[in-house]
Short mmCIF file of C-alpha atoms and ligand atoms in Angstrom, two decimals:
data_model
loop_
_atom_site.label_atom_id
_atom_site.label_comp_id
_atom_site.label_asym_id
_atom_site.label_seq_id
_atom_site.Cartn_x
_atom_site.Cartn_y
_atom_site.Cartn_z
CA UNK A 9 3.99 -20.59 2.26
CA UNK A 10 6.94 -19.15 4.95
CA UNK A 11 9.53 -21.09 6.00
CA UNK A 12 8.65 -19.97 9.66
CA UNK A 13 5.29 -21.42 9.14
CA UNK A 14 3.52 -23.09 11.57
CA UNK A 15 0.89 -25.91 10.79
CA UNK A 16 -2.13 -24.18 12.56
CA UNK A 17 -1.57 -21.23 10.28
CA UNK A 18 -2.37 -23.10 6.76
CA UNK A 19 -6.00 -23.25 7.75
CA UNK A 20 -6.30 -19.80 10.03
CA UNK A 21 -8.40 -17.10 9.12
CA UNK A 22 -6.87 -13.19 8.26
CA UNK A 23 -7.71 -11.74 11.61
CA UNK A 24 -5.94 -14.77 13.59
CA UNK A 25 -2.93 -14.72 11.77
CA UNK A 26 -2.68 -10.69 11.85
CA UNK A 27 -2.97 -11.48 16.01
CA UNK A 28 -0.55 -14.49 15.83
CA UNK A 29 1.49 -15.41 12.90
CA UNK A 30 5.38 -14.95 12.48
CA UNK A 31 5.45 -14.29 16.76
CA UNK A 32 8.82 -16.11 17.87
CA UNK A 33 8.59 -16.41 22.23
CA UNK A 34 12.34 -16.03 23.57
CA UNK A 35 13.39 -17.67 26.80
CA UNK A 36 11.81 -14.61 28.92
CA UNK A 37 8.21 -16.04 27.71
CA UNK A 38 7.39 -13.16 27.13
CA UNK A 39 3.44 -12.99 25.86
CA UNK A 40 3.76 -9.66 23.54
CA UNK A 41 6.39 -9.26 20.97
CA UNK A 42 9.53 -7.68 22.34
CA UNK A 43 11.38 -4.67 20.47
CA UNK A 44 15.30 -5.63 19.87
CA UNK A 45 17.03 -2.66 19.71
CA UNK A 46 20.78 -4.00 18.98
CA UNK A 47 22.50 -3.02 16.34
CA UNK A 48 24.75 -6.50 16.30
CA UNK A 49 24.50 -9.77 18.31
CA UNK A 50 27.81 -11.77 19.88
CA UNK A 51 28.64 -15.51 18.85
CA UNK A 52 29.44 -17.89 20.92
CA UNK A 53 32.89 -18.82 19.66
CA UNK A 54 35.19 -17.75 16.35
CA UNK A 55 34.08 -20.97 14.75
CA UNK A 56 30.62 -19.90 15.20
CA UNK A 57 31.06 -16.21 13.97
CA UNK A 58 32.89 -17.29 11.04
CA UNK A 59 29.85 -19.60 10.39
CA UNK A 60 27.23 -17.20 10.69
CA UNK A 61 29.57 -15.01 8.60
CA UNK A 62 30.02 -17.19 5.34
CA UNK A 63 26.31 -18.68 5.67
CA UNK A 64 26.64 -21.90 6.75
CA UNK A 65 24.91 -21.44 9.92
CA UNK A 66 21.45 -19.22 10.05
CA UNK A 67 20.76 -16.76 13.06
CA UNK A 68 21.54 -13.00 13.23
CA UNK A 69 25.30 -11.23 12.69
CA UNK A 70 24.18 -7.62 12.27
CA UNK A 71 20.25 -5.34 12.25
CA UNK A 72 20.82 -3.95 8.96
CA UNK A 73 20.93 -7.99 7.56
CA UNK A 74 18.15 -9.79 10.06
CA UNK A 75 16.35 -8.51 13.13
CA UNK A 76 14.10 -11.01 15.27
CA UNK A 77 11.56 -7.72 15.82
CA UNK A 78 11.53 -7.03 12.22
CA UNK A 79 11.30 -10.99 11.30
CA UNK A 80 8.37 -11.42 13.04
CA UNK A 81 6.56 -8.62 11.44
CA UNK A 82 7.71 -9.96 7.98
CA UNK A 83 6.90 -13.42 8.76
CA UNK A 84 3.05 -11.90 10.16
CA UNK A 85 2.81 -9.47 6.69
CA UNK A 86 3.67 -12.50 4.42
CA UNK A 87 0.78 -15.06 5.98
CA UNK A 88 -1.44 -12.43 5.40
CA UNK A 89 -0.54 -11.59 2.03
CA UNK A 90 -0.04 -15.52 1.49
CA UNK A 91 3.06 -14.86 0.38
CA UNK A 92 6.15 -16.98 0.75
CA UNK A 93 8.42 -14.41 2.03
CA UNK A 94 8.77 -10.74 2.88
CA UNK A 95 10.92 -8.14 3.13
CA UNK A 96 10.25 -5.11 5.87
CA UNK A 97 12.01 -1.88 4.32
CA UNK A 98 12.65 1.85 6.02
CA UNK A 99 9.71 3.14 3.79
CA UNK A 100 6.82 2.62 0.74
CA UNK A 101 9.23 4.33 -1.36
CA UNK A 102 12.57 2.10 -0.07
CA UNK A 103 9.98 -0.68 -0.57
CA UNK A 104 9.36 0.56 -4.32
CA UNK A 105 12.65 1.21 -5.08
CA UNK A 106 14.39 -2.07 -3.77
CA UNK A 107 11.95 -3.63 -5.83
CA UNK A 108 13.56 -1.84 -9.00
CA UNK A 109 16.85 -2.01 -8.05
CA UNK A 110 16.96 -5.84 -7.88
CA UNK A 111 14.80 -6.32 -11.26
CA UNK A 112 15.97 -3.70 -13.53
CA UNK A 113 19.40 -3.12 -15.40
CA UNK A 114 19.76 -0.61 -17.83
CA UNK A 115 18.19 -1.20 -21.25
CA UNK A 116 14.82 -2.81 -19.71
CA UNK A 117 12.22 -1.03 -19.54
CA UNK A 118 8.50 -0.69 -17.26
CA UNK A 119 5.18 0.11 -17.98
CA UNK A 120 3.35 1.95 -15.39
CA UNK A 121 0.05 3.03 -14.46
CA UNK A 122 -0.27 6.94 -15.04
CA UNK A 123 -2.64 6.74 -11.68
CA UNK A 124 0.03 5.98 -8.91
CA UNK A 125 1.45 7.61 -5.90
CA UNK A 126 3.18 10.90 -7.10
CA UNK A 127 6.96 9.83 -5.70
CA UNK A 128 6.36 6.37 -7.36
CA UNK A 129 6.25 8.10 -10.42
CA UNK A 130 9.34 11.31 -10.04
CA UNK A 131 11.43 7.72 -8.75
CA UNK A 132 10.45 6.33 -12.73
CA UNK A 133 11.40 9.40 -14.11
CA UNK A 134 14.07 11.02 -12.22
CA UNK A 135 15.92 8.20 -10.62
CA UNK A 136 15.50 5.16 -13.04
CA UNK A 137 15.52 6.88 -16.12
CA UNK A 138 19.00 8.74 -15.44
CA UNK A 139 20.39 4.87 -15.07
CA UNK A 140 18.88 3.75 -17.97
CA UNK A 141 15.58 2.27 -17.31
CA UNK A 142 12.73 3.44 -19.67
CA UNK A 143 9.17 3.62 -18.12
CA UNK A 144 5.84 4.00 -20.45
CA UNK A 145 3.18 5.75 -18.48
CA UNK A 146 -0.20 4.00 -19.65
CA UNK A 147 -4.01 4.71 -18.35
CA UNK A 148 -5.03 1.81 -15.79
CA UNK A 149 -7.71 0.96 -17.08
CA UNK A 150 -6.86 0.70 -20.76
CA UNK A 151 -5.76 -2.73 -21.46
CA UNK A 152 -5.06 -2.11 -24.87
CA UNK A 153 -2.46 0.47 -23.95
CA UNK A 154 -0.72 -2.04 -21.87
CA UNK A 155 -0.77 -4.83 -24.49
CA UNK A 156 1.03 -1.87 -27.40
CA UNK A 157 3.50 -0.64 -24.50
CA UNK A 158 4.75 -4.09 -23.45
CA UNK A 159 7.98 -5.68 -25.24
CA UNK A 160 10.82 -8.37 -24.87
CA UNK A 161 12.64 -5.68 -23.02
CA UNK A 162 9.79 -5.14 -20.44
CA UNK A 163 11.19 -6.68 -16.93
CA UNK A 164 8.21 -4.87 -14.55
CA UNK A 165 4.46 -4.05 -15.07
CA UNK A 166 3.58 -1.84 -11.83
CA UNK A 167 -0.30 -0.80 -10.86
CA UNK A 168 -2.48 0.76 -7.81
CA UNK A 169 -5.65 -0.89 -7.73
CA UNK A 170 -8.08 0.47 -6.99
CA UNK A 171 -6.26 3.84 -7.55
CA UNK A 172 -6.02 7.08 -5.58
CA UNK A 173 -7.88 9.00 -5.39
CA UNK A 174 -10.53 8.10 -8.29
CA UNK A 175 -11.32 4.51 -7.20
CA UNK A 176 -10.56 2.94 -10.75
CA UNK A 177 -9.87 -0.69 -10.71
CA UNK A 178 -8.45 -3.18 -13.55
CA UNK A 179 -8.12 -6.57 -13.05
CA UNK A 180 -5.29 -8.34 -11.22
CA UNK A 181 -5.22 -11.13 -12.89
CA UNK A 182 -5.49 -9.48 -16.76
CA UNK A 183 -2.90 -7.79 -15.51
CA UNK A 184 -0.44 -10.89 -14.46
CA UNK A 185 -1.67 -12.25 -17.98
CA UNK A 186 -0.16 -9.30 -20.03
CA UNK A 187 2.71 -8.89 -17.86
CA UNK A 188 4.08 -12.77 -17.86
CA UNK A 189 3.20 -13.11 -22.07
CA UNK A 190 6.70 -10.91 -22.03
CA UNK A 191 8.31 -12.70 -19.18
CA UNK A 192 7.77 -9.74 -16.74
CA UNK A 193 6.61 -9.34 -13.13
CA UNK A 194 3.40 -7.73 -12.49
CA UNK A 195 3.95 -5.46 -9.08
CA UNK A 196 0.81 -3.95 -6.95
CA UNK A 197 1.34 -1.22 -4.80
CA UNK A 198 -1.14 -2.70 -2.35
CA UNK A 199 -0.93 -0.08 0.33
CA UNK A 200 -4.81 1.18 -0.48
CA UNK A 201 -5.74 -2.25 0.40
CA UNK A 202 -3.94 -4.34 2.79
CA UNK A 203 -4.05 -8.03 2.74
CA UNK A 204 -7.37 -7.64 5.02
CA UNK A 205 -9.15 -6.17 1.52
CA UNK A 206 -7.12 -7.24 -1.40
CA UNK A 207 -4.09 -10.03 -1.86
CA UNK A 208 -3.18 -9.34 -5.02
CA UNK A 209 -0.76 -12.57 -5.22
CA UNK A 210 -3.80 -14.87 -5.06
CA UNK A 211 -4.83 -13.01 -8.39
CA UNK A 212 -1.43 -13.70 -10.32
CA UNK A 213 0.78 -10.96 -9.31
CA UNK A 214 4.55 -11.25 -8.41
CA UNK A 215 5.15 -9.22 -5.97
CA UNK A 216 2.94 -6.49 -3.48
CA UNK A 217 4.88 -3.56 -2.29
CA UNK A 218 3.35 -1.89 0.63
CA UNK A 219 3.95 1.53 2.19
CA UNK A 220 3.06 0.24 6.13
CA UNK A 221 3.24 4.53 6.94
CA UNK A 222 -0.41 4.30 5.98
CA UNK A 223 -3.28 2.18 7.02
CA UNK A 224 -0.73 -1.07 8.09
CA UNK A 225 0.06 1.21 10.60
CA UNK A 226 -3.59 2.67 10.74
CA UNK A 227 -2.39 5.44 13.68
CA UNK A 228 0.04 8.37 11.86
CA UNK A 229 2.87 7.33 13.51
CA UNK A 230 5.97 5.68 11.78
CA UNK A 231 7.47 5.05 8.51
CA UNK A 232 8.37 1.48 6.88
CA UNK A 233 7.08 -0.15 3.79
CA UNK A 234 7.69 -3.67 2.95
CA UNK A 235 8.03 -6.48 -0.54
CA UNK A 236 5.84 -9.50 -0.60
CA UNK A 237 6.24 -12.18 -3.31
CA UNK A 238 8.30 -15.38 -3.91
CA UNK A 239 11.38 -16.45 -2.00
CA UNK A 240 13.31 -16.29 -5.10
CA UNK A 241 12.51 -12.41 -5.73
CA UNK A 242 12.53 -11.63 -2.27
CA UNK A 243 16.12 -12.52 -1.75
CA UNK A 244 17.18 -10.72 -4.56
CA UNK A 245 15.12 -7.46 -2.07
CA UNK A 246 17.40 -8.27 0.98
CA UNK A 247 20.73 -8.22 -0.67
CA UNK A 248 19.77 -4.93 -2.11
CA UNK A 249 18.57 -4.03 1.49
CA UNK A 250 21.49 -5.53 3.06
CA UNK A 251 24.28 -3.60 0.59
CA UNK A 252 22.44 -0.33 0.68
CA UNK A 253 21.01 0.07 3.66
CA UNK A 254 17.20 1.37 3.36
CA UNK A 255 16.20 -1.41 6.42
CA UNK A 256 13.16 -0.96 9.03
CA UNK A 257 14.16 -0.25 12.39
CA UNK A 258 13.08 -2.58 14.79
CA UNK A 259 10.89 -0.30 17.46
CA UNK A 260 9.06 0.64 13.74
CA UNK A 261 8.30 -3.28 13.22
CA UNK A 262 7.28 -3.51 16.60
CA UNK A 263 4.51 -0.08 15.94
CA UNK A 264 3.64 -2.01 12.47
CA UNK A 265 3.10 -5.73 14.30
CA UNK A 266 0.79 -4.28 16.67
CA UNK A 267 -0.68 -2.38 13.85
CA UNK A 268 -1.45 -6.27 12.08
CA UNK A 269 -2.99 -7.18 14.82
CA UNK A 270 -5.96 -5.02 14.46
CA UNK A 271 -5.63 -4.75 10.61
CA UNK A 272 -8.82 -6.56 10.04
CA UNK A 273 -11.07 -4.78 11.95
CA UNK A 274 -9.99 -1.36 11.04
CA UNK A 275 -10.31 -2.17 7.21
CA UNK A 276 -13.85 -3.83 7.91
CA UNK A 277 -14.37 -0.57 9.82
CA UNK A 278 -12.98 2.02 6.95
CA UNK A 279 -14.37 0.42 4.62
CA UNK A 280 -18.07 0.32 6.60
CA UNK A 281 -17.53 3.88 7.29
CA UNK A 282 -16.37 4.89 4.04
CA UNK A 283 -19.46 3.18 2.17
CA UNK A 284 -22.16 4.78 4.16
CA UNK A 285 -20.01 8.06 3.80
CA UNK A 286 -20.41 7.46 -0.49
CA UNK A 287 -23.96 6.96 -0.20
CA UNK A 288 -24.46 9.91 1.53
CA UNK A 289 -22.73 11.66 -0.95
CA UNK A 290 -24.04 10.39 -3.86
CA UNK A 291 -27.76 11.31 -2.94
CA UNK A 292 -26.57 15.00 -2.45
CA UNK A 293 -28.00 17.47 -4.64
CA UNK A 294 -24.34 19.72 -4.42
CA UNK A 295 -22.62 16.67 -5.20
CA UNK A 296 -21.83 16.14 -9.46
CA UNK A 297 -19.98 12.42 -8.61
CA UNK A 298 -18.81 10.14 -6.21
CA UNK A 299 -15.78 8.05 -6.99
CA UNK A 300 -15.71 4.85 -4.58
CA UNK A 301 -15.65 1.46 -6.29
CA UNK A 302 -17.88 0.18 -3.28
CA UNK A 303 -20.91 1.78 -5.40
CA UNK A 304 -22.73 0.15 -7.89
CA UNK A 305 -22.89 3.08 -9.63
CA UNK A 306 -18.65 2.88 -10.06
CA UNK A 307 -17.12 2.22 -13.02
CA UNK A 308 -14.59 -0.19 -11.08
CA UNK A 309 -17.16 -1.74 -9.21
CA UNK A 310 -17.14 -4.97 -10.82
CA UNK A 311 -13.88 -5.38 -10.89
CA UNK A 312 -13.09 -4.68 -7.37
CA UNK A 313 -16.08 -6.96 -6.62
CA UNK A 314 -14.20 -9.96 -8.14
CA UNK A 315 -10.98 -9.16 -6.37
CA UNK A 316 -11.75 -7.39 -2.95
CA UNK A 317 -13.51 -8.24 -0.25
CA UNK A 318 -14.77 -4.71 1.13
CA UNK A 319 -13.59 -1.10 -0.97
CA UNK A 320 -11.28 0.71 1.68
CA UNK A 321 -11.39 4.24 2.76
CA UNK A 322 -10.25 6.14 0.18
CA UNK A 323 -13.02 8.14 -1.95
CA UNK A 324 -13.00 11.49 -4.23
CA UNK A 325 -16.39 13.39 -5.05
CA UNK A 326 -16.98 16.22 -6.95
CA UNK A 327 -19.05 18.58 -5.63
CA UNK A 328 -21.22 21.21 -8.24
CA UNK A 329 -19.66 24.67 -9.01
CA UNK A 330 -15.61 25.44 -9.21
CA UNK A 331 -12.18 25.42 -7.02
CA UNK A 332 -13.85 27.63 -4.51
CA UNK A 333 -16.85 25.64 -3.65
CA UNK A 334 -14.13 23.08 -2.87
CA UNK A 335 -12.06 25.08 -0.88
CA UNK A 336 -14.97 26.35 1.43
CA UNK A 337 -16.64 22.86 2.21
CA UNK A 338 -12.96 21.53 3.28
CA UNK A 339 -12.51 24.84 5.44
CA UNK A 340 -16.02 24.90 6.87
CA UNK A 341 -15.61 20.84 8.24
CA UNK A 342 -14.20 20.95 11.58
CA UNK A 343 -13.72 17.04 12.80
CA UNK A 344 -11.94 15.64 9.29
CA UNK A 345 -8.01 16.79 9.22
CA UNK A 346 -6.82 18.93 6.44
CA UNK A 347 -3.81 16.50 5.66
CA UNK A 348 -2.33 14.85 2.53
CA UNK A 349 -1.93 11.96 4.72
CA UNK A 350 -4.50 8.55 4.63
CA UNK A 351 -4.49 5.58 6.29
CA UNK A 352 -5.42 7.19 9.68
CA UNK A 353 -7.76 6.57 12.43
CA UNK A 354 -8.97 10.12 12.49
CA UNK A 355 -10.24 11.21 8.92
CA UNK A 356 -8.73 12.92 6.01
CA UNK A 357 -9.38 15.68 4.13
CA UNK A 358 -7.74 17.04 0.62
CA UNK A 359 -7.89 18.94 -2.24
CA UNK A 360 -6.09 17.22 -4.99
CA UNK A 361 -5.84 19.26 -8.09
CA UNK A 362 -3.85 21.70 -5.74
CA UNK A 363 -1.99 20.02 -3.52
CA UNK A 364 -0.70 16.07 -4.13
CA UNK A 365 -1.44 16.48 -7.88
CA UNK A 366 -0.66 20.36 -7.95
CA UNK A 367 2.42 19.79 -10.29
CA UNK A 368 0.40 18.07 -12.65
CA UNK A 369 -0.18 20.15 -16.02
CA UNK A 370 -3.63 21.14 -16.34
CA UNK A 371 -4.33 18.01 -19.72
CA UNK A 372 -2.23 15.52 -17.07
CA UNK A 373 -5.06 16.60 -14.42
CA UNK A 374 -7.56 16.15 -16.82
CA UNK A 375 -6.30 12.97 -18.04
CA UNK A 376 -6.19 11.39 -14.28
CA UNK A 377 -9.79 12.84 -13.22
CA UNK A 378 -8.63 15.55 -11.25
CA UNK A 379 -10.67 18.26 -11.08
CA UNK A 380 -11.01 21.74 -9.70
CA UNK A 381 -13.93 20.20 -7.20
CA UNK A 382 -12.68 16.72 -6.71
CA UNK A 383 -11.97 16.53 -2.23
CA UNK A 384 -9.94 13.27 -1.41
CA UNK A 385 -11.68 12.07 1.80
CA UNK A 386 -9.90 9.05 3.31
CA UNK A 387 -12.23 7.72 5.68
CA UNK A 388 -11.20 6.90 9.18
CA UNK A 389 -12.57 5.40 12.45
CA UNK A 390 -15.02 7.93 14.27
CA UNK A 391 -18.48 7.78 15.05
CA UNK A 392 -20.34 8.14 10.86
CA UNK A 393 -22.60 10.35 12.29
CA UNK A 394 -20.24 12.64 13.46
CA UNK A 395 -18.54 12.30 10.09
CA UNK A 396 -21.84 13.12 8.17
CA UNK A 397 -22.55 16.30 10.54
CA UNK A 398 -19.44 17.37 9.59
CA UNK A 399 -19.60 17.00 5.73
CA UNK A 400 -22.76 18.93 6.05
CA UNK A 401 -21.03 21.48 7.65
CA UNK A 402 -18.85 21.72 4.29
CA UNK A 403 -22.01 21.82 2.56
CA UNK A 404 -24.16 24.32 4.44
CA UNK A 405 -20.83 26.72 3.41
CA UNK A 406 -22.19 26.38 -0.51
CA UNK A 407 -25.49 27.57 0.31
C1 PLP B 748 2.43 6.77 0.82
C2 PLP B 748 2.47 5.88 -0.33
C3 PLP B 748 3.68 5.37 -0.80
C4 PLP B 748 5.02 5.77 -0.22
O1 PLP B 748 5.14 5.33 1.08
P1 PLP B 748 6.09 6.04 2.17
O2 PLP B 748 5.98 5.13 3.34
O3 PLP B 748 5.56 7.41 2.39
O4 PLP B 748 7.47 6.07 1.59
C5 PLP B 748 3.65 4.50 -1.87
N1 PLP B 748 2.49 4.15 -2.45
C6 PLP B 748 1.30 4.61 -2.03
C7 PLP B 748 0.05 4.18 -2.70
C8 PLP B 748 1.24 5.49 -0.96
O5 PLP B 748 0.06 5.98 -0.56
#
C-alpha cells in the first residue's frame, strides 16, 4: 500500500477511494482538487534548495520530476489498482514505453500477446527491436505458446485481457506463473478494464499500464496514461520519466482525477449497457457471433468470471453476409459515432478489418478474428433503448 496512505483507506470500498483517495487540502482549504500549473516551485533558502536538490529533503524542485496535481491522481489510481505506487505519464503509449525502457537492455527479449493495441505492437517492432530487444508475438490464449517462447533472457511478458476487440481472456494469474518461472514481469495493459472491473495485481501481475485517454477519462477529452506496480519498479518509471521527459501535465491529472471519481459507476454502467446490448445481438437472426466475454456463450467467459467483476464495453459481432453488409449497418446507425476511439460516454462504432487492423495481412486478420463483418461497438452511456433502435437501424439496411 502508498506511502500517502491514509488509515481509512485500507478498509474503503473502489467507489470511495476513486471520490477520495490520494486528495492532499493546501492551506486555501480548498474542497475540490486544485490544478498547479507551475512549471518550478521556489525554496525557502540555498540550504533548502540544495536539499531538495541532492534528495535529502522530499517536496517539489521542478513539474517534469513531481507535481502535487499529478500526485494526487497517482496516489487515487494506485489505491484503486491496490498498488503501492504509480506513475502518471503524457500518454498509454509513454506509459508502455517507460515501462520498456526501464526493464529492457539489449539482448533480453519479450513475449507478447499477438492481440494488443496496434502502436503497442509497431513500438515492439520498430522501436525496441532497432535497440536490440527481441519480442515473440504468441496467441493469448495459447498457454503452450507462451511456455516454448519464454527463456532465461525473457525480462517482460505483456497481455490485454480481455482483448480488443474479440473479448478473449487468459488467466492473470497463469500468466504471472509462466512469466516469474523465468524471473520476468508479467505487464497488463489494463486500459479495457480499469481498476473498477479488473486489478490485475491482485491476480499476480507486476505491473498495469493504463492508457487514462480512454475510459479513465470516460469523456474524449485528454491524453495521459499511467504505470502501476511496486515501489521498486515504479521508481525505476520516474527516472526514465524524469530524464526523458514523456510527464502528464497537471490540468490533464486534474481532467483524469475527476474522471476517478465517477470511474465506478460508468464501468457498472458500460458494462450494464454493453451486456444487454450482446444479448440483443446474439438472438439476432443477421447476426453469425457475438464476441463479449460477459456471455455464457464466450469462450473467455470463465475466465473473465474468475478475474472481473462486470465485462466492460467493448464487444465485436459478426453480422451474416460480407464487408458490405458491414459497411451499411455502421452507415445506416445514426446515434453511435463512427470513431476508432472507445472509452467514451457517447458510443462507438468501427469496422476493424479496415480501419485499426487495416494493415494487418489478410492470414494476420485471420489469425486475430478479424473478419470482413466483425463491427467493434464500444458501448457508452445513453439511454439502451436508444442504443438498440439504433442498431436496428443498421439492421433494417440488410433487409
Ligand atoms: C489507446 C490505447 C493505448 C494507447 O494509449 P494512448 O493514450 O492513445 O497513447 C494503449 N493500450 C490500449 C489497450 C489502448 O486502447
Amino acid at each position: 500500500m502508498s506511502e500517502y496512505e491514509n488509515e481509512w483507506m485500507l478498509d474503503a470500498e473502489l467507489a470511495t477511494l476513486g471520490v477520495r483517495a490520494g486528495q492532499v487540502r493546501s492551506a486555501e482549504g480548498e474542497h475540490s482538487e486544485p490544478i498547479f500549473m507551475t512549471s518550478s516551485y521556489v525554496f525557502s533558502s540555498a540550504e533548502e534548495a540544495a536539499e531538495r536538490f541532492d534528495g535529502s529533503s522530499p517536496g517539489n524542485v521542478y513539474s517534469r520530476y513531481t507535481n502535487p496535481t499529478v500526485r494526487m491522481f497517482e496516489e487515487r489510481l494506485a489505491a484503486m489498482e491496490k498498488a503501492e505506487a504509480c506513475a502518471a505519464t503524457s500518454s498509454g503509449m509513454a506509459a508502455i514505453l517507460s515501462v520498456c525502457m526501464s526493464q529492457l537492455a539489449s539482448g533480453d527479449e519479450v513475449v507478447c500477446s499477438k492481440s494488443v493495441f496496434g502502436t503497442t505492437t509497431a513500438l515492439f517492432n520498430r522501436y525496441l527491436a532497432k535497440m536490440g530487444v527481441i519480442t515473440h508475438f504468441v496467441s493469448l490464449t495459447d498457454i503452450d505458446a507462451w511456455r516454448s517462447a519464454i527463456n532465461t533472457k525473457t525480462k517482460l511478458l505483456f497481455i490485454e485481457t480481455p482483448s480488443n476487440p474479440t473479448n478473449d481472456t487468459v488467466s492473470i494469474r497463469t500468466m504471472s506463473e509462466i512469466a516469474h518461472s523465468v524471473g520476468a514481469l508479467l505487464v497488463v495493459d489494463n486500459c479495457f478494464s480499469t481498476p473498477a472491473l479488473q486489478r490485475p495485481l491482485e491476480h499476480g501481475a507486476d505491473l498495469v499500464v493504463h492508457s487514462a485517454t480512454k475510459f479513465i477519462d470516460g469523456q474524449g477529452r485528454a491524453l495521459g496514461g499511467a504505470v502501476c506496480g511496486a515501489k521498486q519498479h515504479i521508481d525505476e518509471v520516474v527516472v526514465f520519466l524524469r530524464t526523458c521527459g514523456p510527464t502528464m501535465s497537471a490540468f490533464n491529472a486534474w481532467i483524469f482525477l475527476k474522471g476517478l471519481e465517477t470511474l465506478a459507476l460508468r464501468m457498472n454502467a458500460h458494462s450494464d449497457n454493453a451486456l444487454q446490448i450482446a444479448q440483443f445481438l446474439e438472438a439476432h437472426p443477421l447476426v453469425k457471433k457475438v464476441h463479449y466475454c460477459g456471455l455464457d456463450s464466450h469462450r473467455g467467459h470463465e475466465i473473465a468470471q474468475h478475474q472481473m467483476s462486470k465485462f466492460g464495453g467493448v464487444l465485436g459481432f459478426e453480422l451474416i453476409g460480407a464487408r458490405a453488409q458491414a459497411w451499411s449497418f455502421i452507415n445506416a446507425t445514426k446515434i453511435c459515432s463512427l470513431t476508432a476511439n472507445l472509452g467514451d460516454a457517447k458510443t462507438t462504432i468501427v469496422h476493424p478489418a479496415t480501419t485499426t487492423h487495416g494493415r494487418l495481412s489478410a492470414k494476420e486478420r485471420e489469425e486475430a478474428g478479424i473478419s470482413e463483418t466483425l463491427i467493434r461497438l464500444c458501448v457508452g452511456l445513453e439511454s439502451v433503448e436508444d442504443l438498440i433502435t439504433d442498431l436496428k437501424r443498421g439492421f433494417a439496411s440488410l433487409q
